[in-house]
Amino acid sequence: MSYRVTLQNIIHKNAPQAALIFDYNEGLKAIVNQFKASKWSRTHTCFYVSNNKVTCNELYVYLRKHKVFVDYSNLKIASEAPAPPVKIIPSVAEQKLIQSFKNFLEGRQYSRSTVATYMNLAAPFINYMKEQPIGGATEDDVRLYIEKSVKEKNYSISSHRQLVSALKLLLTLHKNQQELKDLVRPKKSTYRPVVLNHKEVILLLQRTLNLKHRCLLALLYSCGLRVSEVLALQPSDIDLERMQLHVRNAKGRKDRYVGIASSVLPLLHNYRNSYPTRAYLFEGATGKSYSASSVRAFLKRSCKAAKITKHVTPHTLRHSYATHLVENGTGIAHVQRLLGHSKPETTMLYTHIANADLIAIENPLDIAVNKNRLADKDNKNIGLSEDH
C-alpha cells in the first residue's frame, strides 16, 4: 500500500467521531478530502467522519480502493447515540456572577466574540465552585478544574489557553491576580499554515464565476484581510482616490489602512455597479452582512473547480498574502502593520514559510554529483548508480 491511515475515537461537537490520522502528504490529503463524509476539524487539526458502522465501512472500502492501508485496531464503533449534554441551569447567585463577569469584560472593551467565549468558559467553573465563594478558589482548585475540563472535553491547545485566560480574568474580580502567577497557559502549537502559490491564487479567482464571490476573494487576498474584516467592510471604507481600504475596529480594536491592488479596480467597479449596497460592501439576501459560512461554502466550490487539493479556508488567502510579501522582500515591520499584528513575533511566522531563498540554495547532493563529473571529464553520465 502507498499510504497509511489510522482511525481513532474522538468526541467532537458533542458526538463520537472517527479521526483520520496520517503523516502529511498532499496526495493522501486529497484522497481523504474527496470522501463525501469527511470533514476537517480545526479543534483537533484532523479530518474526521461520523463514528457509525455504515460510514466507517464506506470509508474503509473507499480508502482500500485508493490503495490506502487502514489501521482500525484502536477504533471502537459507537453502539448508540451519546446522551444529550446535561443542561445546567444557573442559580440566581451564579447568574449574578456571570453578569458581573460580562460587565467586567465589556468594561475592558473586549470584542463581542471574546466576551461570549470567556463567559461560556467561565460559567461551568462558577457552577463547579457551587456555594464556595469564587474569591476563595485556590490555585489548586483552578488547576484541578482545568485538568478535568481538558480531559473530559478533549480541548485543543488553543481552547485550553482560552480557558486559562478566562478563569484568570474571572478571578481578578474577586482576588489578587498575583496569587495565580504560577497558573500558566500551555505553549501555542507550532504549525505551518497552508499557503497557495501565485498560480493557484490566480486560478482560484478565475474559477470563481460569481462576480460578488470573486470580488470578495480578491479583496481577501490582495489586502490580507481576515474574513470578519472583509464582511464588516462598508462602501465608505473604500478610498479609490488614495487607493486604500480602511479596516475598522479589527482584532484588538485596531484600525488600519491597506493598499488596494490596481488589478482589483475593474473587478471592484463592475461589482459595485452590479450590486449596489447600503450598509455593507458584501450584503446577504436580507441586507445584512454576508455570512462567513457562505464564504467558506463558495470557496470550497471554487477550489474544487480550480482543482486545488490543499485544505483552503478564507484565512489561507491571508497567509498567502503575507508569505508572498515576505518572499518579495517586504520588511517584517511593514508586513506587521499591513496585517494588523500587535506583536512582531506573530508576523515572524511567515519568514519560516517563505521559501524563495531556500529554493535558490543548491542541494549538496547535486553539488557532490557535479564535482564528481568535473573530476572525471571522460564520463559525462556520472549519476547515482554505478552503471551510468
Short mmCIF file of C-alpha atoms in Angstrom, two decimals:
data_model
loop_
_atom_site.label_atom_id
_atom_site.label_comp_id
_atom_site.label_asym_id
_atom_site.label_seq_id
_atom_site.Cartn_x
_atom_site.Cartn_y
_atom_site.Cartn_z
CA MET A 1 0.00 0.00 0.00
CA SER A 2 1.24 3.50 -0.79
CA TYR A 3 -0.41 5.27 2.16
CA ARG A 4 -1.49 4.51 5.72
CA VAL A 5 -4.36 5.99 7.78
CA THR A 6 -5.07 5.25 11.44
CA LEU A 7 -8.61 5.62 12.77
CA GLN A 8 -9.06 6.87 16.34
CA ASN A 9 -12.00 7.71 18.57
CA ILE A 10 -12.63 11.37 19.39
CA ILE A 11 -15.52 13.42 20.70
CA HIS A 12 -16.28 16.44 18.55
CA LYS A 13 -19.38 18.65 18.63
CA ASN A 14 -20.73 16.51 21.50
CA ALA A 15 -20.77 13.40 19.30
CA PRO A 16 -18.47 10.39 18.76
CA GLN A 17 -16.33 10.76 15.65
CA ALA A 18 -13.62 8.72 13.94
CA ALA A 19 -10.46 10.76 13.41
CA LEU A 20 -8.25 10.02 10.39
CA ILE A 21 -4.62 10.26 11.48
CA PHE A 22 -1.84 10.17 8.88
CA ASP A 23 1.53 11.68 8.07
CA TYR A 24 1.15 14.80 5.97
CA ASN A 25 1.06 14.02 2.26
CA GLU A 26 -0.66 16.09 -0.44
CA GLY A 27 -1.81 13.02 -2.38
CA LEU A 28 -3.29 11.28 0.65
CA LYS A 29 -4.84 14.53 1.87
CA ALA A 30 -6.62 14.93 -1.47
CA ILE A 31 -7.96 11.35 -1.28
CA VAL A 32 -9.31 11.89 2.25
CA ASN A 33 -10.76 15.30 1.40
CA GLN A 34 -12.70 13.85 -1.55
CA PHE A 35 -14.52 11.28 0.61
CA LYS A 36 -18.09 12.60 0.77
CA ALA A 37 -18.50 12.24 4.54
CA SER A 38 -15.10 13.57 5.64
CA LYS A 39 -14.86 16.90 7.44
CA TRP A 40 -12.00 18.98 8.79
CA SER A 41 -11.78 19.85 12.49
CA ARG A 42 -9.77 22.95 13.40
CA THR A 43 -10.11 21.98 17.06
CA HIS A 44 -8.47 18.57 16.62
CA THR A 45 -6.49 19.53 13.47
CA CYS A 46 -7.51 16.40 11.60
CA PHE A 47 -10.10 15.01 9.20
CA TYR A 48 -12.93 13.02 10.75
CA VAL A 49 -16.12 11.13 9.91
CA SER A 50 -19.15 10.24 11.98
CA ASN A 51 -18.40 7.21 14.14
CA ASN A 52 -21.04 4.77 12.97
CA LYS A 53 -20.87 1.37 11.32
CA VAL A 54 -22.17 2.45 7.90
CA THR A 55 -19.91 5.49 7.47
CA CYS A 56 -16.79 3.77 8.78
CA ASN A 57 -17.40 0.80 6.49
CA GLU A 58 -17.84 3.10 3.48
CA LEU A 59 -14.64 4.92 4.45
CA TYR A 60 -12.73 1.64 4.73
CA VAL A 61 -13.89 0.47 1.29
CA TYR A 62 -13.12 3.88 -0.24
CA LEU A 63 -9.60 4.07 1.19
CA ARG A 64 -8.73 0.49 0.22
CA LYS A 65 -9.94 1.25 -3.31
CA HIS A 66 -7.35 4.03 -3.40
CA LYS A 67 -4.65 1.67 -2.10
CA VAL A 68 -4.60 3.15 1.40
CA PHE A 69 -3.88 0.81 4.32
CA VAL A 70 -6.37 1.41 7.15
CA ASP A 71 -5.43 0.70 10.76
CA TYR A 72 -8.69 0.50 12.71
CA SER A 73 -7.38 -1.60 15.61
CA ASN A 74 -7.95 1.19 18.17
CA LEU A 75 -11.32 2.31 16.79
CA LYS A 76 -14.45 1.36 18.69
CA ILE A 77 -17.65 1.89 16.74
CA ALA A 78 -20.19 3.80 18.82
CA SER A 79 -23.04 1.43 19.60
CA GLU A 80 -25.57 4.14 20.36
CA ALA A 81 -26.02 7.86 20.16
CA PRO A 82 -24.38 9.77 23.01
CA ALA A 83 -26.53 11.00 25.82
CA PRO A 84 -27.50 14.64 25.31
CA PRO A 85 -25.45 17.01 27.43
CA VAL A 86 -26.98 17.90 30.76
CA LYS A 87 -28.22 21.46 30.65
CA ILE A 88 -27.02 23.37 33.68
CA ILE A 89 -29.49 25.94 34.97
CA PRO A 90 -27.52 28.52 36.95
CA SER A 91 -28.83 29.67 40.29
CA VAL A 92 -29.67 33.31 40.96
CA ALA A 93 -26.29 33.80 42.65
CA GLU A 94 -24.48 32.22 39.70
CA GLN A 95 -26.40 34.38 37.23
CA LYS A 96 -25.26 37.48 39.13
CA LEU A 97 -21.64 36.31 38.99
CA ILE A 98 -21.90 35.61 35.26
CA GLN A 99 -23.49 39.01 34.63
CA SER A 100 -20.82 40.80 36.67
CA PHE A 101 -18.14 38.97 34.68
CA LYS A 102 -19.80 40.06 31.44
CA ASN A 103 -19.90 43.67 32.65
CA PHE A 104 -16.23 43.42 33.60
CA LEU A 105 -15.21 42.14 30.15
CA GLU A 106 -17.30 44.73 28.34
CA GLY A 107 -15.81 47.41 30.57
CA ARG A 108 -12.40 46.36 29.30
CA GLN A 109 -13.80 46.67 25.76
CA TYR A 110 -13.25 43.08 24.71
CA SER A 111 -14.92 42.15 21.43
CA ARG A 112 -18.37 40.56 21.48
CA SER A 113 -16.97 37.20 20.35
CA THR A 114 -14.33 37.24 23.11
CA VAL A 115 -16.93 38.16 25.74
CA ALA A 116 -19.17 35.30 24.61
CA THR A 117 -16.28 32.82 24.56
CA TYR A 118 -14.98 33.76 28.01
CA MET A 119 -18.47 33.71 29.53
CA ASN A 120 -19.13 30.21 28.14
CA LEU A 121 -15.82 29.03 29.61
CA ALA A 122 -16.27 30.71 32.98
CA ALA A 123 -19.91 29.73 33.63
CA PRO A 124 -19.19 25.99 34.20
CA PHE A 125 -16.40 26.91 36.65
CA ILE A 126 -18.81 29.11 38.60
CA ASN A 127 -21.20 26.15 38.76
CA TYR A 128 -18.29 23.85 39.71
CA MET A 129 -17.48 26.03 42.72
CA LYS A 130 -21.19 25.94 43.74
CA GLU A 131 -21.66 27.51 47.16
CA GLN A 132 -17.98 28.21 47.70
CA PRO A 133 -17.14 31.89 47.04
CA ILE A 134 -15.16 32.45 43.84
CA GLY A 135 -12.75 34.56 45.86
CA GLY A 136 -11.97 31.51 47.96
CA ALA A 137 -10.79 29.44 45.00
CA THR A 138 -7.19 28.36 45.42
CA GLU A 139 -4.70 27.79 42.67
CA ASP A 140 -5.11 24.03 43.21
CA ASP A 141 -8.91 24.36 42.76
CA VAL A 142 -8.41 26.11 39.43
CA ARG A 143 -5.70 23.72 38.24
CA LEU A 144 -7.77 20.62 39.09
CA TYR A 145 -10.79 22.08 37.29
CA ILE A 146 -8.72 22.86 34.19
CA GLU A 147 -7.21 19.35 34.13
CA LYS A 148 -10.70 17.83 34.49
CA SER A 149 -12.20 20.02 31.76
CA VAL A 150 -9.37 19.48 29.27
CA LYS A 151 -9.61 15.71 29.72
CA GLU A 152 -13.41 15.42 29.62
CA LYS A 153 -13.99 17.88 26.76
CA ASN A 154 -10.86 16.98 24.82
CA TYR A 155 -9.83 20.62 24.48
CA SER A 156 -7.32 21.66 21.85
CA ILE A 157 -4.28 23.73 22.85
CA SER A 158 -6.00 26.95 21.78
CA SER A 159 -9.17 26.14 23.78
CA HIS A 160 -7.01 25.20 26.77
CA ARG A 161 -5.26 28.58 26.56
CA GLN A 162 -8.60 30.41 26.33
CA LEU A 163 -9.90 28.55 29.39
CA VAL A 164 -6.91 29.62 31.49
CA SER A 165 -7.25 33.23 30.31
CA ALA A 166 -10.99 33.30 31.06
CA LEU A 167 -10.54 31.93 34.58
CA LYS A 168 -7.70 34.33 35.35
CA LEU A 169 -9.88 37.25 34.34
CA LEU A 170 -12.82 35.90 36.35
CA LEU A 171 -10.70 35.62 39.47
CA THR A 172 -9.31 39.15 39.13
CA LEU A 173 -12.80 40.28 40.10
CA HIS A 174 -12.52 38.53 43.44
CA LYS A 175 -8.86 38.19 44.40
CA ASN A 176 -5.33 39.37 43.67
CA GLN A 177 -4.14 38.03 40.34
CA GLN A 178 -0.62 37.66 41.72
CA GLU A 179 -1.84 34.64 43.68
CA LEU A 180 -2.36 32.88 40.32
CA LYS A 181 1.04 33.74 38.84
CA ASP A 182 2.00 30.05 38.63
CA LEU A 183 -1.12 29.21 36.63
CA VAL A 184 0.35 29.27 33.13
CA ARG A 185 -1.18 28.71 29.72
CA PRO A 186 0.21 25.88 27.59
CA LYS A 187 2.51 26.98 24.79
CA LYS A 188 0.93 27.56 21.43
CA SER A 189 1.21 24.76 18.90
CA THR A 190 3.82 25.47 16.26
CA TYR A 191 2.39 24.81 12.83
CA ARG A 192 2.94 25.87 9.27
CA PRO A 193 -0.28 27.15 7.70
CA VAL A 194 -1.33 26.16 4.20
CA VAL A 195 -0.21 28.68 1.57
CA LEU A 196 -1.28 28.95 -2.07
CA ASN A 197 1.28 29.77 -4.72
CA HIS A 198 0.75 32.65 -7.17
CA LYS A 199 -0.59 30.39 -9.90
CA GLU A 200 -3.13 28.82 -7.55
CA VAL A 201 -4.37 32.25 -6.40
CA ILE A 202 -4.99 33.40 -9.98
CA LEU A 203 -6.60 30.09 -10.92
CA LEU A 204 -8.85 30.25 -7.85
CA LEU A 205 -10.10 33.72 -8.83
CA GLN A 206 -10.58 32.73 -12.45
CA ARG A 207 -12.65 29.68 -11.49
CA THR A 208 -14.88 31.75 -9.17
CA LEU A 209 -17.57 32.67 -11.68
CA ASN A 210 -19.92 34.63 -9.39
CA LEU A 211 -18.92 38.32 -9.51
CA LYS A 212 -19.60 39.02 -5.83
CA HIS A 213 -17.70 35.93 -4.74
CA ARG A 214 -14.72 36.70 -6.99
CA CYS A 215 -14.54 40.31 -5.74
CA LEU A 216 -14.68 39.18 -2.10
CA LEU A 217 -11.89 36.61 -2.56
CA ALA A 218 -9.78 39.13 -4.47
CA LEU A 219 -10.00 41.60 -1.55
CA LEU A 220 -9.31 38.85 0.99
CA TYR A 221 -6.04 38.01 -0.74
CA SER A 222 -4.89 41.37 -2.11
CA CYS A 223 -5.47 43.19 1.19
CA GLY A 224 -4.58 40.33 3.56
CA LEU A 225 -7.92 40.57 5.35
CA ARG A 226 -9.49 38.32 7.94
CA VAL A 227 -12.90 37.02 6.89
CA SER A 228 -14.55 39.04 9.68
CA GLU A 229 -12.84 42.17 8.34
CA VAL A 230 -13.97 41.76 4.74
CA LEU A 231 -17.55 41.05 5.86
CA ALA A 232 -17.59 44.20 8.03
CA LEU A 233 -16.48 46.48 5.18
CA GLN A 234 -18.76 49.36 4.30
CA PRO A 235 -18.83 51.10 0.91
CA SER A 236 -17.39 54.23 2.55
CA ASP A 237 -14.30 52.25 3.65
CA ILE A 238 -13.03 52.24 0.06
CA ASP A 239 -10.93 55.27 -0.86
CA LEU A 240 -10.27 54.98 -4.58
CA GLU A 241 -8.51 58.34 -4.74
CA ARG A 242 -5.83 57.20 -2.29
CA MET A 243 -6.12 53.55 -3.39
CA GLN A 244 -6.66 52.46 0.20
CA LEU A 245 -9.03 50.30 2.19
CA HIS A 246 -9.96 51.35 5.74
CA VAL A 247 -10.19 48.32 8.04
CA ARG A 248 -12.16 49.45 11.10
CA ASN A 249 -12.18 48.03 14.62
CA ALA A 250 -10.28 44.89 13.66
CA LYS A 251 -8.88 42.31 16.06
CA GLY A 252 -7.53 44.03 19.13
CA ARG A 253 -9.80 47.05 18.49
CA LYS A 254 -7.33 48.46 15.97
CA ASP A 255 -7.95 50.35 12.74
CA ARG A 256 -5.54 50.14 9.83
CA TYR A 257 -5.19 51.11 6.17
CA VAL A 258 -4.12 48.70 3.43
CA GLY A 259 -3.46 49.38 -0.22
CA ILE A 260 -5.88 48.28 -2.92
CA ALA A 261 -4.31 46.42 -5.85
CA SER A 262 -4.78 48.25 -9.15
CA SER A 263 -5.64 44.91 -10.78
CA VAL A 264 -8.70 44.68 -8.48
CA LEU A 265 -10.15 48.05 -9.56
CA PRO A 266 -12.01 46.85 -12.72
CA LEU A 267 -13.48 43.96 -10.74
CA LEU A 268 -14.47 46.27 -7.88
CA HIS A 269 -16.09 48.82 -10.23
CA ASN A 270 -18.01 46.07 -12.01
CA TYR A 271 -19.19 44.60 -8.73
CA ARG A 272 -20.35 47.92 -7.23
CA ASN A 273 -22.26 48.79 -10.41
CA SER A 274 -23.91 45.35 -10.46
CA TYR A 275 -24.56 45.07 -6.71
CA PRO A 276 -25.45 48.47 -5.23
CA THR A 277 -25.23 48.06 -1.44
CA ARG A 278 -26.11 50.24 1.53
CA ALA A 279 -24.84 49.14 4.94
CA TYR A 280 -22.17 46.61 3.92
CA LEU A 281 -19.97 46.18 0.88
CA PHE A 282 -20.94 42.49 0.76
CA GLU A 283 -24.56 42.01 1.78
CA GLY A 284 -26.64 38.88 2.07
CA ALA A 285 -30.17 38.40 0.76
CA THR A 286 -31.71 40.16 3.77
CA GLY A 287 -29.48 43.24 3.53
CA LYS A 288 -27.36 42.16 6.47
CA SER A 289 -23.66 41.33 6.27
CA TYR A 290 -22.73 38.26 4.20
CA SER A 291 -22.07 35.24 6.45
CA ALA A 292 -18.70 33.60 6.99
CA SER A 293 -20.25 30.16 6.45
CA SER A 294 -21.38 31.25 2.97
CA VAL A 295 -17.84 32.40 2.17
CA ARG A 296 -16.40 29.05 3.24
CA ALA A 297 -19.00 27.20 1.17
CA PHE A 298 -18.35 29.00 -2.12
CA LEU A 299 -14.58 28.98 -1.50
CA LYS A 300 -14.72 25.21 -1.25
CA ARG A 301 -16.60 25.02 -4.57
CA SER A 302 -14.10 27.36 -6.24
CA CYS A 303 -11.16 25.26 -5.03
CA LYS A 304 -12.81 22.18 -6.45
CA ALA A 305 -13.35 23.95 -9.79
CA ALA A 306 -9.70 25.08 -9.80
CA LYS A 307 -8.58 21.53 -8.88
CA ILE A 308 -6.77 22.79 -5.79
CA THR A 309 -6.43 19.86 -3.39
CA LYS A 310 -4.97 21.83 -0.47
CA HIS A 311 -7.23 22.46 2.52
CA VAL A 312 -8.11 26.10 1.82
CA THR A 313 -10.03 28.41 4.16
CA PRO A 314 -10.59 32.19 3.92
CA HIS A 315 -7.61 32.63 6.28
CA THR A 316 -5.43 30.71 3.82
CA LEU A 317 -5.63 33.73 1.50
CA ARG A 318 -4.36 35.99 4.31
CA HIS A 319 -1.49 33.56 4.99
CA SER A 320 -0.70 33.51 1.27
CA TYR A 321 -0.72 37.33 1.07
CA ALA A 322 1.74 37.64 3.97
CA THR A 323 4.02 34.87 2.70
CA HIS A 324 4.19 36.37 -0.78
CA LEU A 325 5.01 39.80 0.69
CA VAL A 326 7.95 38.32 2.61
CA GLU A 327 9.13 36.37 -0.44
CA ASN A 328 9.04 39.61 -2.46
CA GLY A 329 11.36 41.29 0.05
CA THR A 330 8.88 43.33 2.12
CA GLY A 331 10.25 44.03 5.60
CA ILE A 332 8.68 42.33 8.62
CA ALA A 333 7.76 45.68 10.22
CA HIS A 334 5.73 46.65 7.14
CA VAL A 335 4.07 43.24 6.91
CA GLN A 336 3.16 43.50 10.59
CA ARG A 337 1.41 46.85 10.02
CA LEU A 338 -0.41 45.60 6.92
CA LEU A 339 -1.71 42.55 8.77
CA GLY A 340 -2.58 44.47 11.94
CA HIS A 341 -0.48 42.24 14.23
CA SER A 342 0.22 43.52 17.74
CA LYS A 343 3.48 41.62 18.11
CA PRO A 344 6.28 41.13 15.54
CA GLU A 345 6.65 37.55 16.77
CA THR A 346 3.29 36.71 15.16
CA THR A 347 4.45 38.08 11.82
CA MET A 348 7.80 36.26 12.05
CA LEU A 349 5.92 33.03 11.31
CA TYR A 350 5.92 33.99 7.64
CA THR A 351 9.71 34.17 7.46
CA HIS A 352 9.69 30.44 8.13
CA ILE A 353 7.08 29.75 5.45
CA ALA A 354 8.55 31.94 2.72
CA ASN A 355 10.86 29.72 0.69
CA ALA A 356 12.14 31.83 -2.20
CA ASP A 357 15.67 31.98 -0.76
CA LEU A 358 15.59 28.31 0.26
CA ILE A 359 14.62 27.18 -3.23
CA ALA A 360 17.63 29.05 -4.63
CA ILE A 361 20.03 27.06 -2.41
CA GLU A 362 21.72 24.31 -4.37
CA ASN A 363 21.25 20.86 -2.89
CA PRO A 364 24.53 19.40 -1.51
CA LEU A 365 23.87 16.10 -3.34
CA ASP A 366 23.74 17.95 -6.67
CA ILE A 367 26.97 19.73 -5.74
CA ALA A 368 28.65 16.37 -4.98
CA VAL A 369 27.47 14.84 -8.27
CA ASN A 370 28.65 17.89 -10.28
CA LYS A 371 32.07 17.82 -8.59
CA ASN A 372 32.35 14.13 -9.39
CA ARG A 373 31.54 14.85 -13.03
CA LEU A 374 34.19 17.57 -13.21
CA ALA A 375 36.75 15.20 -11.71
CA ASP A 376 36.01 12.56 -14.33
CA LYS A 377 35.62 14.59 -17.53
CA ASP A 378 35.72 11.47 -19.72
CA ASN A 379 32.47 10.16 -18.20
CA LYS A 380 29.67 12.70 -18.69
CA ASN A 381 26.92 10.35 -17.40
CA ILE A 382 28.08 10.07 -13.81
CA GLY A 383 24.98 9.80 -11.62
CA LEU A 384 23.84 7.96 -8.52
CA SER A 385 24.18 4.43 -9.92
CA GLU A 386 27.38 2.67 -10.86
CA ASP A 387 26.01 1.60 -14.25
CA HIS A 388 25.63 5.14 -15.59
#
